[in-house]
């Protein structure tokens, strides 16, 4: 009985240490972005969709602020200015306060940054897996949901 209890205790401990959901997602942001868009039909993607590195000069336009520290970031947006579609991956620096960064992004991002179109405040998605944050500003609900589900499925 004691051996069974010990084995069960070890299994629970192992599960608790590995199953907490804070595991960092490995790989390049380009590869991760492909996984976020996996299974989304071309007719659900906006025209002129392109990935762009987020730099010190462009971070405020993509995330609404330049007051966050990050290791690297990649944005996927339409090159057509009047389409409300933006997906941004942000890899934070080691030891960063991810919750505070997410809160800052959610508070500062402009969901109406495009000409004549935008996303409603309640449709702004900011979430993380470990040190990887995603910002999803997508007007189309079904595409937005697919993007979110794909991010949630990352391993």
Short mmCIF file of C-alpha atoms in Angstrom, two decimals:
data_model
loop_
_atom_site.label_atom_id
_atom_site.label_comp_id
_atom_site.label_asym_id
_atom_site.label_seq_id
_atom_site.Cartn_x
_atom_site.Cartn_y
_atom_site.Cartn_z
CA UNK A 1 0.00 0.00 0.00
CA UNK A 2 2.84 2.39 0.85
CA UNK A 3 4.54 1.64 -2.50
CA UNK A 4 1.32 2.34 -4.38
CA UNK A 5 0.88 5.60 -2.49
CA UNK A 6 4.50 6.59 -3.22
CA UNK A 7 4.13 5.82 -6.94
CA UNK A 8 0.89 7.80 -7.05
CA UNK A 9 2.51 10.71 -5.21
CA UNK A 10 5.45 10.75 -7.65
CA UNK A 11 3.08 10.70 -10.64
CA UNK A 12 1.05 13.61 -9.23
CA UNK A 13 4.22 15.58 -8.54
CA UNK A 14 5.52 14.98 -12.08
CA UNK A 15 2.21 16.02 -13.58
CA UNK A 16 2.09 19.13 -11.40
CA UNK A 17 5.56 20.20 -12.48
CA UNK A 18 5.02 19.64 -16.21
CA UNK A 19 1.35 20.40 -16.65
CA UNK A 20 1.13 23.95 -15.37
CA UNK A 21 0.96 25.55 -18.85
CA UNK A 22 3.90 27.91 -18.31
CA UNK A 23 6.20 26.05 -20.66
CA UNK A 24 7.91 28.31 -23.14
CA UNK A 25 7.16 27.69 -26.81
CA UNK A 26 10.34 26.93 -28.71
CA UNK A 27 11.10 27.80 -32.33
CA UNK A 28 11.35 30.87 -34.48
CA UNK A 29 8.51 33.36 -34.43
CA UNK A 30 8.06 32.77 -38.19
CA UNK A 31 7.50 29.04 -37.55
CA UNK A 32 5.16 29.75 -34.65
CA UNK A 33 3.19 32.24 -36.75
CA UNK A 34 2.70 29.53 -39.39
CA UNK A 35 1.24 27.28 -36.69
CA UNK A 36 -1.07 30.07 -35.52
CA UNK A 37 -2.43 30.35 -39.09
CA UNK A 38 -2.52 26.57 -39.69
CA UNK A 39 -5.78 25.32 -41.16
CA UNK A 40 -7.13 28.77 -41.95
CA UNK A 41 -8.35 28.87 -45.54
CA UNK A 42 -6.88 31.45 -47.90
CA UNK A 43 -10.29 33.09 -48.31
CA UNK A 44 -10.36 33.69 -44.52
CA UNK A 45 -7.01 35.48 -44.62
CA UNK A 46 -6.82 39.13 -45.64
CA UNK A 47 -5.30 40.26 -48.93
CA UNK A 48 -1.62 41.06 -48.81
CA UNK A 49 -0.96 39.26 -45.52
CA UNK A 50 2.69 39.66 -44.59
CA UNK A 51 4.96 39.07 -41.59
CA UNK A 52 7.02 42.02 -40.34
CA UNK A 53 9.64 42.16 -37.64
CA UNK A 54 8.60 44.47 -34.82
CA UNK A 55 11.39 46.93 -34.12
CA UNK A 56 11.96 49.79 -31.67
CA UNK A 57 10.60 52.12 -34.36
CA UNK A 58 7.43 50.10 -35.05
CA UNK A 59 6.54 48.54 -31.69
CA UNK A 60 4.19 51.34 -30.65
CA UNK A 61 2.18 50.98 -33.86
CA UNK A 62 1.74 47.25 -33.37
CA UNK A 63 1.33 47.05 -29.58
CA UNK A 64 0.23 50.57 -28.63
CA UNK A 65 3.28 51.25 -26.48
CA UNK A 66 7.04 51.23 -26.56
CA UNK A 67 7.19 50.89 -22.76
CA UNK A 68 7.56 47.10 -22.67
CA UNK A 69 10.74 45.10 -22.75
CA UNK A 70 10.77 42.15 -25.10
CA UNK A 71 13.30 39.85 -26.70
CA UNK A 72 11.72 39.72 -30.16
CA UNK A 73 8.38 40.26 -31.84
CA UNK A 74 6.73 39.51 -35.18
CA UNK A 75 3.54 41.02 -36.62
CA UNK A 76 1.31 39.55 -39.30
CA UNK A 77 -0.83 42.18 -40.99
CA UNK A 78 -2.49 42.94 -44.27
CA UNK A 79 -0.62 45.31 -46.55
CA UNK A 80 -4.05 46.72 -47.46
CA UNK A 81 -4.62 49.53 -44.97
CA UNK A 82 -8.37 49.23 -44.48
CA UNK A 83 -8.50 45.62 -43.27
CA UNK A 84 -8.73 45.14 -39.51
CA UNK A 85 -6.35 42.22 -39.13
CA UNK A 86 -3.26 42.07 -36.94
CA UNK A 87 -1.61 39.15 -35.14
CA UNK A 88 1.50 39.92 -33.10
CA UNK A 89 3.75 37.42 -31.34
CA UNK A 90 5.97 38.81 -28.59
CA UNK A 91 8.68 36.76 -26.91
CA UNK A 92 9.49 38.37 -23.58
CA UNK A 93 12.86 38.55 -21.96
CA UNK A 94 13.80 35.96 -19.35
CA UNK A 95 12.23 36.79 -16.00
CA UNK A 96 9.86 39.42 -17.42
CA UNK A 97 6.52 40.07 -15.74
CA UNK A 98 4.38 38.55 -18.51
CA UNK A 99 1.08 39.40 -16.82
CA UNK A 100 2.04 43.06 -16.53
CA UNK A 101 3.18 43.15 -20.18
CA UNK A 102 -0.12 41.60 -21.30
CA UNK A 103 -2.07 44.14 -19.24
CA UNK A 104 -0.05 47.02 -20.72
CA UNK A 105 -0.64 45.79 -24.27
CA UNK A 106 -4.38 45.32 -23.66
CA UNK A 107 -4.64 48.83 -22.16
CA UNK A 108 -2.54 50.63 -24.77
CA UNK A 109 -3.24 48.92 -28.10
CA UNK A 110 -5.48 50.83 -30.48
CA UNK A 111 -8.12 48.43 -31.85
CA UNK A 112 -9.16 51.11 -34.36
CA UNK A 113 -5.72 51.83 -35.79
CA UNK A 114 -6.86 51.29 -39.38
CA UNK A 115 -8.63 53.73 -41.67
CA UNK A 116 -12.42 53.41 -41.28
CA UNK A 117 -12.31 49.92 -39.70
CA UNK A 118 -11.44 48.40 -36.38
CA UNK A 119 -12.00 45.75 -33.77
CA UNK A 120 -14.32 46.15 -30.79
CA UNK A 121 -12.59 46.42 -27.39
CA UNK A 122 -14.16 43.16 -26.21
CA UNK A 123 -12.71 41.33 -29.24
CA UNK A 124 -9.08 42.22 -28.46
CA UNK A 125 -7.26 39.02 -27.47
CA UNK A 126 -4.05 39.14 -25.44
CA UNK A 127 -2.84 35.87 -23.94
CA UNK A 128 0.33 33.93 -23.37
CA UNK A 129 1.98 30.55 -23.25
CA UNK A 130 5.04 30.84 -21.06
CA UNK A 131 7.08 33.80 -22.29
CA UNK A 132 5.23 34.02 -25.64
CA UNK A 133 2.41 36.57 -25.86
CA UNK A 134 -0.07 36.83 -28.71
CA UNK A 135 -2.11 39.90 -29.58
CA UNK A 136 -5.01 39.19 -31.93
CA UNK A 137 -6.89 42.10 -33.48
CA UNK A 138 -9.10 40.50 -36.11
CA UNK A 139 -12.50 41.80 -37.14
CA UNK A 140 -13.83 38.49 -38.51
CA UNK A 141 -15.05 36.41 -35.56
CA UNK A 142 -14.54 32.96 -37.08
CA UNK A 143 -10.97 33.77 -38.15
CA UNK A 144 -10.27 35.35 -34.76
CA UNK A 145 -11.52 32.20 -33.00
CA UNK A 146 -9.41 29.91 -35.22
CA UNK A 147 -6.30 31.99 -34.55
CA UNK A 148 -6.94 31.89 -30.81
CA UNK A 149 -7.58 28.12 -30.86
CA UNK A 150 -4.37 27.55 -32.82
CA UNK A 151 -2.39 29.61 -30.32
CA UNK A 152 -3.97 27.71 -27.43
CA UNK A 153 -2.90 24.44 -29.10
CA UNK A 154 0.79 25.37 -29.37
CA UNK A 155 3.20 23.03 -27.62
#
